Amino acid sequence: MHLPVMAAEAIELLAVRPDGIYLDATAGLGGHTSLIAQRLATGMVIANDRDQQSLALARENTYPYADRIRFHYGTFGELEEALAEAGVSRVNGLLADLGVSRRQLTDPERGFSFSADGPLDMRMDQTTGMTAADLVNHTAEHALADLIFQLGEERRARKVARAIVRARPIRSTLHLADVVERAVPRTGPLHPATRTFQAIRMAVNDEPGELDRLLKIAPQLLAEGGRMVTISFMSLDDRKVKTRFRELGRMGRARVLTKHPLLPGEEEVARNAASRSAKLRAMEIVAAGESAG
Ligand SMILES: C[S@@+](CC[C@H](N)C(=O)[O-])C[C@H]1O[C@@H](n2cnc3c(N)ncnc32)[C@H](O)[C@@H]1O
């Protein structure tokens, strides 16, 4: 059973109205999409994802509400097109549950994880772009070190990059994990390859660029009084969301609804360990003439 993260909090902050139009920018397996759709009467939810496999599963998992859902295959940079295709210009709520889904992460064939061997792919959209293998086997050592340092917040990035370059060609997820582990032995509870895998995944999918695009266009996608809810699992993402929401607040365009990020409750973390690093933030677009307060 798929458990959408911080579902109650996300739904409450989206303030779903039965006649509203919603955009789930990260449909994944359709968990949050279903919860939004359940609350609709005449409204609609646009369920977007850049992963066609996920969209197919989301479609199956949300079947009882099919009449209220429009699916869209695309990146954050293509969300305006998603709205246009659904025949709407603005939405009343936008949800972004960032990162990869449990399913993407745990399917060895997708190459995101080192818990089982698989091809070094890591693309959320497997139809396009460079794979993790392309990246680790063809990036210059200093550039590789920079990206592992910046995106993985890995202090030992230079050592890791040197070991990767020496071990090329890297052929699989376990091969990469082994090379990293030999270069930087374990010092704490985290597997030594965790940060490197995170950095490579973020680079392969241009996650920082995608989040920037989402945060930039969000105010244009939302109607007055419309709300945006984000769930981040990485501190880099959460910092970006916090900064952008505050900026929109200062500009008088939005009201920040979460002074501090909401965290999952103990019960949720006990039930679903994957939720433990989640941080939820929300903002509301201010109606023209109203003060952001
Ligand atoms: C954490 S999962 C979402 C899970 C979903 N909320 C649910 O309840 O099933 C994130 C999903 O967002 C998608 N995704 C991440 N970044 C994206 C982007 N830039 N554009 C489109 N989809 C993206 C991933 O493919 C993944 O399916």
PDB file of C-alpha atoms and ligand atoms in Angstrom:
ATOM      1  CA  MET A   1       0.000   0.000   0.000  1.00  0.00           C
ATOM      2  CA  HIS A   2       1.387   3.377  -1.008  1.00  0.00           C
ATOM      3  CA  LEU A   3       1.457   5.974   1.772  1.00  0.00           C
ATOM      4  CA  PRO A   4       1.510   9.566   0.582  1.00  0.00           C
ATOM      5  CA  VAL A   5       3.797  11.605   2.830  1.00  0.00           C
ATOM      6  CA  MET A   6       2.241  14.209   5.176  1.00  0.00           C
ATOM      7  CA  ALA A   7      -1.074  13.668   3.439  1.00  0.00           C
ATOM      8  CA  ALA A   8      -3.329  15.187   6.117  1.00  0.00           C
ATOM      9  CA  GLU A   9      -1.167  18.300   6.422  1.00  0.00           C
ATOM     10  CA  ALA A  10      -0.870  18.743   2.646  1.00  0.00           C
ATOM     11  CA  ILE A  11      -4.620  18.390   2.065  1.00  0.00           C
ATOM     12  CA  GLU A  12      -5.476  20.748   4.902  1.00  0.00           C
ATOM     13  CA  LEU A  13      -3.085  23.438   3.693  1.00  0.00           C
ATOM     14  CA  LEU A  14      -4.252  23.102   0.090  1.00  0.00           C
ATOM     15  CA  ALA A  15      -7.754  23.855   1.438  1.00  0.00           C
ATOM     16  CA  VAL A  16      -9.329  21.736  -1.321  1.00  0.00           C
ATOM     17  CA  ARG A  17     -12.744  23.049  -2.442  1.00  0.00           C
ATOM     18  CA  PRO A  18     -15.219  20.760  -4.235  1.00  0.00           C
ATOM     19  CA  ASP A  19     -15.286  23.086  -7.257  1.00  0.00           C
ATOM     20  CA  GLY A  20     -11.570  23.940  -7.301  1.00  0.00           C
ATOM     21  CA  ILE A  21      -8.890  23.210  -9.898  1.00  0.00           C
ATOM     22  CA  TYR A  22      -5.705  21.621  -8.574  1.00  0.00           C
ATOM     23  CA  LEU A  23      -2.333  20.735  -9.995  1.00  0.00           C
ATOM     24  CA  ASP A  24      -0.396  17.828  -8.539  1.00  0.00           C
ATOM     25  CA  ALA A  25       2.971  18.528 -10.176  1.00  0.00           C
ATOM     26  CA  THR A  26       4.425  15.237  -8.892  1.00  0.00           C
ATOM     27  CA  ALA A  27       1.693  12.628  -9.270  1.00  0.00           C
ATOM     28  CA  GLY A  28       4.044   9.692  -8.548  1.00  0.00           C
ATOM     29  CA  LEU A  29       1.793   6.772  -7.649  1.00  0.00           C
ATOM     30  CA  GLY A  30      -1.229   8.995  -7.306  1.00  0.00           C
ATOM     31  CA  GLY A  31      -1.484   8.996  -3.511  1.00  0.00           C
ATOM     32  CA  HIS A  32      -1.945  12.728  -3.053  1.00  0.00           C
ATOM     33  CA  THR A  33      -3.854  12.974  -6.352  1.00  0.00           C
ATOM     34  CA  SER A  34      -6.463  10.517  -5.002  1.00  0.00           C
ATOM     35  CA  LEU A  35      -6.882  12.442  -1.779  1.00  0.00           C
ATOM     36  CA  ILE A  36      -7.453  15.676  -3.689  1.00  0.00           C
ATOM     37  CA  ALA A  37      -9.798  14.002  -6.205  1.00  0.00           C
ATOM     38  CA  GLN A  38     -11.875  12.453  -3.397  1.00  0.00           C
ATOM     39  CA  ARG A  39     -12.728  15.940  -2.186  1.00  0.00           C
ATOM     40  CA  LEU A  40     -13.879  17.233  -5.565  1.00  0.00           C
ATOM     41  CA  ALA A  41     -17.389  17.462  -6.966  1.00  0.00           C
ATOM     42  CA  THR A  42     -17.293  19.693 -10.027  1.00  0.00           C
ATOM     43  CA  GLY A  43     -13.559  20.438  -9.692  1.00  0.00           C
ATOM     44  CA  MET A  44     -10.561  18.838 -11.385  1.00  0.00           C
ATOM     45  CA  VAL A  45      -7.033  17.776 -10.572  1.00  0.00           C
ATOM     46  CA  ILE A  46      -4.274  17.805 -13.157  1.00  0.00           C
ATOM     47  CA  ALA A  47      -1.826  15.027 -12.296  1.00  0.00           C
ATOM     48  CA  ASN A  48       1.600  15.633 -13.776  1.00  0.00           C
ATOM     49  CA  ASP A  49       4.770  13.528 -13.778  1.00  0.00           C
ATOM     50  CA  ARG A  50       7.832  13.238 -15.969  1.00  0.00           C
ATOM     51  CA  ASP A  51       7.882   9.460 -15.479  1.00  0.00           C
ATOM     52  CA  GLN A  52       5.536   7.570 -17.797  1.00  0.00           C
ATOM     53  CA  GLN A  53       5.684   4.394 -15.675  1.00  0.00           C
ATOM     54  CA  SER A  54       4.573   6.365 -12.620  1.00  0.00           C
ATOM     55  CA  LEU A  55       1.789   8.017 -14.580  1.00  0.00           C
ATOM     56  CA  ALA A  56       0.484   4.621 -15.688  1.00  0.00           C
ATOM     57  CA  LEU A  57       0.440   3.440 -12.067  1.00  0.00           C
ATOM     58  CA  ALA A  58      -1.123   6.694 -10.891  1.00  0.00           C
ATOM     59  CA  ARG A  59      -3.854   6.165 -13.463  1.00  0.00           C
ATOM     60  CA  GLU A  60      -4.575   2.670 -12.084  1.00  0.00           C
ATOM     61  CA  ASN A  61      -4.414   3.771  -8.457  1.00  0.00           C
ATOM     62  CA  THR A  62      -6.787   6.704  -8.949  1.00  0.00           C
ATOM     63  CA  TYR A  63      -9.271   4.814 -11.131  1.00  0.00           C
ATOM     64  CA  PRO A  64     -12.379   5.512  -8.966  1.00  0.00           C
ATOM     65  CA  TYR A  65     -11.884   9.257  -9.522  1.00  0.00           C
ATOM     66  CA  ALA A  66     -10.930   9.128 -13.201  1.00  0.00           C
ATOM     67  CA  ASP A  67     -13.683  11.584 -14.180  1.00  0.00           C
ATOM     68  CA  ARG A  68     -12.019  14.318 -12.102  1.00  0.00           C
ATOM     69  CA  ILE A  69      -8.394  13.780 -13.132  1.00  0.00           C
ATOM     70  CA  ARG A  70      -6.419  14.893 -16.216  1.00  0.00           C
ATOM     71  CA  PHE A  71      -2.998  13.321 -16.543  1.00  0.00           C
ATOM     72  CA  HIS A  72      -0.059  15.173 -18.005  1.00  0.00           C
ATOM     73  CA  TYR A  73       3.375  13.849 -18.875  1.00  0.00           C
ATOM     74  CA  GLY A  74       5.983  16.531 -18.467  1.00  0.00           C
ATOM     75  CA  THR A  75       8.539  18.351 -16.346  1.00  0.00           C
ATOM     76  CA  PHE A  76       8.029  21.343 -14.073  1.00  0.00           C
ATOM     77  CA  GLY A  77       9.182  23.484 -16.979  1.00  0.00           C
ATOM     78  CA  GLU A  78       6.132  22.259 -18.936  1.00  0.00           C
ATOM     79  CA  LEU A  79       3.404  22.908 -16.378  1.00  0.00           C
ATOM     80  CA  GLU A  80       1.934  25.864 -18.258  1.00  0.00           C
ATOM     81  CA  GLU A  81       1.295  23.465 -21.114  1.00  0.00           C
ATOM     82  CA  ALA A  82      -0.369  21.041 -18.670  1.00  0.00           C
ATOM     83  CA  LEU A  83      -2.830  23.770 -17.667  1.00  0.00           C
ATOM     84  CA  ALA A  84      -3.440  24.804 -21.266  1.00  0.00           C
ATOM     85  CA  GLU A  85      -4.137  21.188 -22.273  1.00  0.00           C
ATOM     86  CA  ALA A  86      -6.682  20.905 -19.457  1.00  0.00           C
ATOM     87  CA  GLY A  87      -8.278  24.137 -20.674  1.00  0.00           C
ATOM     88  CA  VAL A  88      -7.509  26.211 -17.578  1.00  0.00           C
ATOM     89  CA  SER A  89      -5.326  29.265 -17.079  1.00  0.00           C
ATOM     90  CA  ARG A  90      -4.861  29.146 -13.281  1.00  0.00           C
ATOM     91  CA  VAL A  91      -5.285  26.650 -10.468  1.00  0.00           C
ATOM     92  CA  ASN A  92      -6.520  27.007  -6.882  1.00  0.00           C
ATOM     93  CA  GLY A  93      -3.821  24.772  -5.488  1.00  0.00           C
ATOM     94  CA  LEU A  94      -0.474  23.323  -6.517  1.00  0.00           C
ATOM     95  CA  LEU A  95       1.230  20.430  -4.775  1.00  0.00           C
ATOM     96  CA  ALA A  96       4.878  19.446  -5.285  1.00  0.00           C
ATOM     97  CA  ASP A  97       6.063  16.370  -3.389  1.00  0.00           C
ATOM     98  CA  LEU A  98       9.669  16.563  -4.511  1.00  0.00           C
ATOM     99  CA  GLY A  99      12.251  13.929  -5.357  1.00  0.00           C
ATOM    100  CA  VAL A 100      11.743  10.314  -6.338  1.00  0.00           C
ATOM    101  CA  SER A 101       9.002   7.937  -5.294  1.00  0.00           C
ATOM    102  CA  ARG A 102       9.564   4.809  -3.196  1.00  0.00           C
ATOM    103  CA  ARG A 103       8.869   2.773  -6.264  1.00  0.00           C
ATOM    104  CA  GLN A 104      11.453   4.543  -8.410  1.00  0.00           C
ATOM    105  CA  LEU A 105      13.948   4.281  -5.574  1.00  0.00           C
ATOM    106  CA  THR A 106      13.489   0.613  -4.829  1.00  0.00           C
ATOM    107  CA  ASP A 107      13.178  -0.824  -8.356  1.00  0.00           C
ATOM    108  CA  PRO A 108      16.736  -2.029  -9.155  1.00  0.00           C
ATOM    109  CA  GLU A 109      16.089  -1.576 -12.884  1.00  0.00           C
ATOM    110  CA  ARG A 110      15.770   2.183 -12.382  1.00  0.00           C
ATOM    111  CA  GLY A 111      19.282   2.413 -10.943  1.00  0.00           C
ATOM    112  CA  PHE A 112      18.602   4.843  -8.069  1.00  0.00           C
ATOM    113  CA  SER A 113      19.573   2.565  -5.235  1.00  0.00           C
ATOM    114  CA  PHE A 114      22.549   0.507  -4.127  1.00  0.00           C
ATOM    115  CA  SER A 115      20.516  -1.992  -2.135  1.00  0.00           C
ATOM    116  CA  ALA A 116      20.396  -4.263  -5.205  1.00  0.00           C
ATOM    117  CA  ASP A 117      22.462  -4.284  -8.388  1.00  0.00           C
ATOM    118  CA  GLY A 118      21.047  -2.585 -11.458  1.00  0.00           C
ATOM    119  CA  PRO A 119      21.952  -0.455 -14.451  1.00  0.00           C
ATOM    120  CA  LEU A 120      23.296   3.001 -13.598  1.00  0.00           C
ATOM    121  CA  ASP A 121      20.334   4.890 -15.013  1.00  0.00           C
ATOM    122  CA  MET A 122      18.655   7.182 -12.393  1.00  0.00           C
ATOM    123  CA  ARG A 123      16.571   9.070 -14.964  1.00  0.00           C
ATOM    124  CA  MET A 124      13.057   9.863 -13.751  1.00  0.00           C
ATOM    125  CA  ASP A 125      12.113  10.087 -17.431  1.00  0.00           C
ATOM    126  CA  GLN A 126      13.701   7.061 -19.065  1.00  0.00           C
ATOM    127  CA  THR A 127      12.919   8.269 -22.573  1.00  0.00           C
ATOM    128  CA  THR A 128      15.384  11.140 -22.654  1.00  0.00           C
ATOM    129  CA  GLY A 129      18.630  12.647 -21.394  1.00  0.00           C
ATOM    130  CA  MET A 130      21.888  11.321 -20.037  1.00  0.00           C
ATOM    131  CA  THR A 131      21.996   8.409 -17.627  1.00  0.00           C
ATOM    132  CA  ALA A 132      23.992   8.212 -14.407  1.00  0.00           C
ATOM    133  CA  ALA A 133      26.443   5.948 -16.278  1.00  0.00           C
ATOM    134  CA  ASP A 134      27.001   8.664 -18.902  1.00  0.00           C
ATOM    135  CA  LEU A 135      27.602  11.170 -16.137  1.00  0.00           C
ATOM    136  CA  VAL A 136      30.027   9.170 -13.974  1.00  0.00           C
ATOM    137  CA  ASN A 137      31.966   7.807 -16.932  1.00  0.00           C
ATOM    138  CA  HIS A 138      32.323  11.012 -18.957  1.00  0.00           C
ATOM    139  CA  THR A 139      32.482  13.939 -16.526  1.00  0.00           C
ATOM    140  CA  ALA A 140      35.876  15.513 -15.771  1.00  0.00           C
ATOM    141  CA  GLU A 141      37.165  14.713 -12.280  1.00  0.00           C
ATOM    142  CA  HIS A 142      37.003  18.286 -10.943  1.00  0.00           C
ATOM    143  CA  ALA A 143      33.457  18.786 -12.268  1.00  0.00           C
ATOM    144  CA  LEU A 144      32.407  15.460 -10.742  1.00  0.00           C
ATOM    145  CA  ALA A 145      33.939  16.480  -7.403  1.00  0.00           C
ATOM    146  CA  ASP A 146      32.123  19.827  -7.508  1.00  0.00           C
ATOM    147  CA  LEU A 147      28.765  18.276  -8.154  1.00  0.00           C
ATOM    148  CA  ILE A 148      29.180  15.613  -5.460  1.00  0.00           C
ATOM    149  CA  PHE A 149      30.205  18.357  -3.037  1.00  0.00           C
ATOM    150  CA  GLN A 150      27.438  20.789  -3.937  1.00  0.00           C
ATOM    151  CA  LEU A 151      24.476  18.496  -4.579  1.00  0.00           C
ATOM    152  CA  GLY A 152      25.418  15.683  -2.191  1.00  0.00           C
ATOM    153  CA  GLU A 153      26.884  17.961   0.496  1.00  0.00           C
ATOM    154  CA  GLU A 154      29.661  15.335   0.648  1.00  0.00           C
ATOM    155  CA  ARG A 155      32.778  16.756   2.302  1.00  0.00           C
ATOM    156  CA  ARG A 156      34.960  13.996   0.907  1.00  0.00           C
ATOM    157  CA  ALA A 157      33.881  14.708  -2.671  1.00  0.00           C
ATOM    158  CA  ARG A 158      37.425  15.061  -4.108  1.00  0.00           C
ATOM    159  CA  LYS A 159      38.391  11.590  -2.883  1.00  0.00           C
ATOM    160  CA  VAL A 160      35.176  10.105  -4.229  1.00  0.00           C
ATOM    161  CA  ALA A 161      35.620  11.736  -7.637  1.00  0.00           C
ATOM    162  CA  ARG A 162      39.229  10.556  -7.879  1.00  0.00           C
ATOM    163  CA  ALA A 163      38.227   6.974  -7.069  1.00  0.00           C
ATOM    164  CA  ILE A 164      35.402   7.048  -9.616  1.00  0.00           C
ATOM    165  CA  VAL A 165      37.666   8.322 -12.374  1.00  0.00           C
ATOM    166  CA  ARG A 166      40.268   5.616 -11.604  1.00  0.00           C
ATOM    167  CA  ALA A 167      37.655   2.853 -11.620  1.00  0.00           C
ATOM    168  CA  ARG A 168      36.031   3.835 -14.943  1.00  0.00           C
ATOM    169  CA  PRO A 169      34.126   2.457 -16.676  1.00  0.00           C
ATOM    170  CA  ILE A 170      31.610   2.093 -13.842  1.00  0.00           C
ATOM    171  CA  ARG A 171      29.022  -0.422 -14.942  1.00  0.00           C
ATOM    172  CA  SER A 172      26.310  -0.757 -12.312  1.00  0.00           C
ATOM    173  CA  THR A 173      24.861   0.647  -9.105  1.00  0.00           C
ATOM    174  CA  LEU A 174      26.705  -1.831  -6.877  1.00  0.00           C
ATOM    175  CA  HIS A 175      29.948  -1.215  -8.729  1.00  0.00           C
ATOM    176  CA  LEU A 176      29.624   2.525  -8.036  1.00  0.00           C
ATOM    177  CA  ALA A 177      28.652   1.948  -4.387  1.00  0.00           C
ATOM    178  CA  ASP A 178      31.663  -0.328  -3.927  1.00  0.00           C
ATOM    179  CA  VAL A 179      34.090   2.183  -5.486  1.00  0.00           C
ATOM    180  CA  VAL A 180      32.783   4.947  -3.204  1.00  0.00           C
ATOM    181  CA  GLU A 181      32.865   2.765  -0.100  1.00  0.00           C
ATOM    182  CA  ARG A 182      36.487   1.832  -0.730  1.00  0.00           C
ATOM    183  CA  ALA A 183      37.433   5.506  -1.179  1.00  0.00           C
ATOM    184  CA  VAL A 184      35.589   6.835   1.870  1.00  0.00           C
ATOM    185  CA  PRO A 185      34.951   4.247   4.546  1.00  0.00           C
ATOM    186  CA  ARG A 186      31.829   4.433   6.642  1.00  0.00           C
ATOM    187  CA  THR A 187      31.942   6.926   9.526  1.00  0.00           C
ATOM    188  CA  GLY A 188      28.322   6.993  10.688  1.00  0.00           C
ATOM    189  CA  PRO A 189      24.988   5.298  10.146  1.00  0.00           C
ATOM    190  CA  LEU A 190      24.725   6.442   6.505  1.00  0.00           C
ATOM    191  CA  HIS A 191      26.126   4.183   3.800  1.00  0.00           C
ATOM    192  CA  PRO A 192      29.187   6.051   2.476  1.00  0.00           C
ATOM    193  CA  ALA A 193      27.698   6.142  -1.049  1.00  0.00           C
ATOM    194  CA  THR A 194      24.412   7.773   0.020  1.00  0.00           C
ATOM    195  CA  ARG A 195      25.467  11.367  -0.635  1.00  0.00           C
ATOM    196  CA  THR A 196      27.207  10.511  -3.895  1.00  0.00           C
ATOM    197  CA  PHE A 197      24.112   8.708  -5.199  1.00  0.00           C
ATOM    198  CA  GLN A 198      21.966  11.667  -4.166  1.00  0.00           C
ATOM    199  CA  ALA A 199      24.236  14.116  -5.992  1.00  0.00           C
ATOM    200  CA  ILE A 200      24.330  12.056  -9.177  1.00  0.00           C
ATOM    201  CA  ARG A 201      20.579  11.584  -9.165  1.00  0.00           C
ATOM    202  CA  MET A 202      20.021  15.314  -8.733  1.00  0.00           C
ATOM    203  CA  ALA A 203      22.424  16.115 -11.569  1.00  0.00           C
ATOM    204  CA  VAL A 204      21.015  13.483 -13.956  1.00  0.00           C
ATOM    205  CA  ASN A 205      17.498  14.880 -13.489  1.00  0.00           C
ATOM    206  CA  ASP A 206      18.553  18.534 -13.189  1.00  0.00           C
ATOM    207  CA  GLU A 207      16.567  18.668  -9.977  1.00  0.00           C
ATOM    208  CA  PRO A 208      17.950  22.059  -8.860  1.00  0.00           C
ATOM    209  CA  GLY A 209      17.086  23.609 -12.243  1.00  0.00           C
ATOM    210  CA  GLU A 210      13.645  22.005 -12.235  1.00  0.00           C
ATOM    211  CA  LEU A 211      12.838  23.281  -8.737  1.00  0.00           C
ATOM    212  CA  ASP A 212      14.016  26.766  -9.742  1.00  0.00           C
ATOM    213  CA  ARG A 213      11.678  26.676 -12.743  1.00  0.00           C
ATOM    214  CA  LEU A 214       8.763  25.499 -10.591  1.00  0.00           C
ATOM    215  CA  LEU A 215       9.305  28.185  -7.951  1.00  0.00           C
ATOM    216  CA  LYS A 216       9.656  30.842 -10.629  1.00  0.00           C
ATOM    217  CA  ILE A 217       6.437  30.044 -12.510  1.00  0.00           C
ATOM    218  CA  ALA A 218       4.275  29.043  -9.523  1.00  0.00           C
ATOM    219  CA  PRO A 219       2.803  32.544  -8.988  1.00  0.00           C
ATOM    220  CA  GLN A 220       1.725  32.623 -12.652  1.00  0.00           C
ATOM    221  CA  LEU A 221       0.029  29.228 -12.342  1.00  0.00           C
ATOM    222  CA  LEU A 222      -1.947  30.079  -9.214  1.00  0.00           C
ATOM    223  CA  ALA A 223      -5.184  32.041  -9.034  1.00  0.00           C
ATOM    224  CA  GLU A 224      -5.645  34.742  -6.407  1.00  0.00           C
ATOM    225  CA  GLY A 225      -6.009  33.017  -3.066  1.00  0.00           C
ATOM    226  CA  GLY A 226      -4.500  29.882  -4.620  1.00  0.00           C
ATOM    227  CA  ARG A 227      -2.143  27.847  -2.466  1.00  0.00           C
ATOM    228  CA  MET A 228       1.112  26.048  -3.076  1.00  0.00           C
ATOM    229  CA  VAL A 229       2.270  23.210  -0.858  1.00  0.00           C
ATOM    230  CA  THR A 230       5.726  21.689  -1.182  1.00  0.00           C
ATOM    231  CA  ILE A 231       7.180  18.633   0.503  1.00  0.00           C
ATOM    232  CA  SER A 232      10.994  18.488   0.384  1.00  0.00           C
ATOM    233  CA  PHE A 233      13.266  15.685   1.479  1.00  0.00           C
ATOM    234  CA  MET A 234      16.586  17.403   0.959  1.00  0.00           C
ATOM    235  CA  SER A 235      17.848  20.460   2.764  1.00  0.00           C
ATOM    236  CA  LEU A 236      18.950  22.066  -0.521  1.00  0.00           C
ATOM    237  CA  ASP A 237      15.374  21.879  -1.823  1.00  0.00           C
ATOM    238  CA  ASP A 238      13.802  23.083   1.406  1.00  0.00           C
ATOM    239  CA  ARG A 239      16.144  26.087   1.551  1.00  0.00           C
ATOM    240  CA  LYS A 240      15.189  27.088  -1.988  1.00  0.00           C
ATOM    241  CA  VAL A 241      11.477  26.842  -1.230  1.00  0.00           C
ATOM    242  CA  LYS A 242      11.886  28.835   1.993  1.00  0.00           C
ATOM    243  CA  THR A 243      13.846  31.580   0.217  1.00  0.00           C
ATOM    244  CA  ARG A 244      11.408  31.881  -2.685  1.00  0.00           C
ATOM    245  CA  PHE A 245       8.299  31.888  -0.456  1.00  0.00           C
ATOM    246  CA  ARG A 246       9.849  34.626   1.705  1.00  0.00           C
ATOM    247  CA  GLU A 247      10.771  36.606  -1.391  1.00  0.00           C
ATOM    248  CA  LEU A 248       7.181  36.396  -2.685  1.00  0.00           C
ATOM    249  CA  GLY A 249       6.032  37.470   0.775  1.00  0.00           C
ATOM    250  CA  ARG A 250       8.296  40.531   0.740  1.00  0.00           C
ATOM    251  CA  MET A 251       7.071  41.408  -2.750  1.00  0.00           C
ATOM    252  CA  GLY A 252       3.504  41.356  -1.435  1.00  0.00           C
ATOM    253  CA  ARG A 253       2.529  38.565  -3.831  1.00  0.00           C
ATOM    254  CA  ALA A 254       2.090  35.777  -1.317  1.00  0.00           C
ATOM    255  CA  ARG A 255       1.455  35.071   2.327  1.00  0.00           C
ATOM    256  CA  VAL A 256       3.658  32.395   3.847  1.00  0.00           C
ATOM    257  CA  LEU A 257       1.410  29.941   5.714  1.00  0.00           C
ATOM    258  CA  THR A 258       4.197  28.004   7.429  1.00  0.00           C
ATOM    259  CA  LYS A 259       6.625  30.184   9.364  1.00  0.00           C
ATOM    260  CA  HIS A 260       8.583  27.036  10.114  1.00  0.00           C
ATOM    261  CA  PRO A 261       8.323  23.900   8.007  1.00  0.00           C
ATOM    262  CA  LEU A 262       5.865  21.280   9.203  1.00  0.00           C
ATOM    263  CA  LEU A 263       7.441  17.902   9.965  1.00  0.00           C
ATOM    264  CA  PRO A 264       5.765  14.488   9.958  1.00  0.00           C
ATOM    265  CA  GLY A 265       4.425  13.335  13.304  1.00  0.00           C
ATOM    266  CA  GLU A 266       6.084  10.520  15.260  1.00  0.00           C
ATOM    267  CA  GLU A 267       3.306   8.171  14.302  1.00  0.00           C
ATOM    268  CA  GLU A 268       3.826   8.758  10.573  1.00  0.00           C
ATOM    269  CA  VAL A 269       7.592   8.289  10.873  1.00  0.00           C
ATOM    270  CA  ALA A 270       7.026   5.032  12.765  1.00  0.00           C
ATOM    271  CA  ARG A 271       4.615   3.852  10.058  1.00  0.00           C
ATOM    272  CA  ASN A 272       6.595   5.113   7.078  1.00  0.00           C
ATOM    273  CA  ALA A 273      10.333   5.591   7.605  1.00  0.00           C
ATOM    274  CA  ALA A 274      10.608   7.289   4.202  1.00  0.00           C
ATOM    275  CA  SER A 275       8.742  10.282   5.628  1.00  0.00           C
ATOM    276  CA  ARG A 276      11.323  11.040   8.300  1.00  0.00           C
ATOM    277  CA  SER A 277      13.201  13.790   6.446  1.00  0.00           C
ATOM    278  CA  ALA A 278      10.099  15.468   4.959  1.00  0.00           C
ATOM    279  CA  LYS A 279       9.568  19.206   5.404  1.00  0.00           C
ATOM    280  CA  LEU A 280       6.318  20.786   4.282  1.00  0.00           C
ATOM    281  CA  ARG A 281       5.892  24.465   3.437  1.00  0.00           C
ATOM    282  CA  ALA A 282       2.908  26.379   2.110  1.00  0.00           C
ATOM    283  CA  MET A 283       2.053  29.816   0.774  1.00  0.00           C
ATOM    284  CA  GLU A 284      -1.017  31.568  -0.559  1.00  0.00           C
ATOM    285  CA  ILE A 285      -1.162  34.021  -3.433  1.00  0.00           C
ATOM    286  CA  VAL A 286      -2.484  37.346  -2.233  1.00  0.00           C
ATOM    287  CA  ALA A 287      -5.481  38.818  -4.022  1.00  0.00           C
ATOM    288  CA  ALA A 288      -4.768  42.089  -5.827  1.00  0.00           C
ATOM    289  CA  GLY A 289      -5.344  45.021  -3.506  1.00  0.00           C
ATOM    290  CA  GLU A 290      -4.973  42.842  -0.393  1.00  0.00           C
ATOM    291  CA  SER A 291      -1.869  43.169   1.758  1.00  0.00           C
ATOM    292  CA  ALA A 292       0.371  40.122   2.319  1.00  0.00           C
ATOM    293  CA  GLY A 293       0.286  41.099   6.034  1.00  0.00           C
TER     294      GLY A 293
HETATM  295  C1  LIG B   1       7.946  11.774  -4.097  1.00  0.00           C
HETATM  296  S1  LIG B   1       7.238  11.252  -5.591  1.00  0.00           S
HETATM  297  C2  LIG B   1       5.564  11.748  -5.467  1.00  0.00           C
HETATM  298  C3  LIG B   1       4.663  10.758  -4.813  1.00  0.00           C
HETATM  299  C4  LIG B   1       3.185  11.173  -4.892  1.00  0.00           C
HETATM  300  N1  LIG B   1       2.919  12.400  -4.198  1.00  0.00           N
HETATM  301  C5  LIG B   1       2.258  10.084  -4.419  1.00  0.00           C
HETATM  302  O1  LIG B   1       1.486  10.319  -3.477  1.00  0.00           O
HETATM  303  O2  LIG B   1       2.303   8.995  -4.973  1.00  0.00           O
HETATM  304  C6  LIG B   1       7.835  12.423  -6.742  1.00  0.00           C
HETATM  305  C7  LIG B   1       7.373  12.224  -8.163  1.00  0.00           C
HETATM  306  O3  LIG B   1       7.634  13.441  -8.847  1.00  0.00           O
HETATM  307  C8  LIG B   1       8.172  13.188 -10.102  1.00  0.00           C
HETATM  308  N2  LIG B   1       9.027  14.352 -10.400  1.00  0.00           N
HETATM  309  C9  LIG B   1      10.105  14.764  -9.705  1.00  0.00           C
HETATM  310  N3  LIG B   1      10.636  15.854 -10.274  1.00  0.00           N
HETATM  311  C10 LIG B   1       9.847  16.153 -11.343  1.00  0.00           C
HETATM  312  C11 LIG B   1       9.877  17.167 -12.320  1.00  0.00           C
HETATM  313  N4  LIG B   1      10.831  18.093 -12.325  1.00  0.00           N
HETATM  314  N5  LIG B   1       8.906  17.195 -13.265  1.00  0.00           N
HETATM  315  C12 LIG B   1       7.916  16.254 -13.249  1.00  0.00           C
HETATM  316  N6  LIG B   1       7.857  15.247 -12.361  1.00  0.00           N
HETATM  317  C13 LIG B   1       8.811  15.191 -11.408  1.00  0.00           C
HETATM  318  C14 LIG B   1       8.933  11.891  -9.963  1.00  0.00           C
HETATM  319  O4  LIG B   1       9.007  11.231 -11.207  1.00  0.00           O
HETATM  320  C15 LIG B   1       8.094  11.139  -8.922  1.00  0.00           C
HETATM  321  O5  LIG B   1       7.171  10.296  -9.550  1.00  0.00           O
END
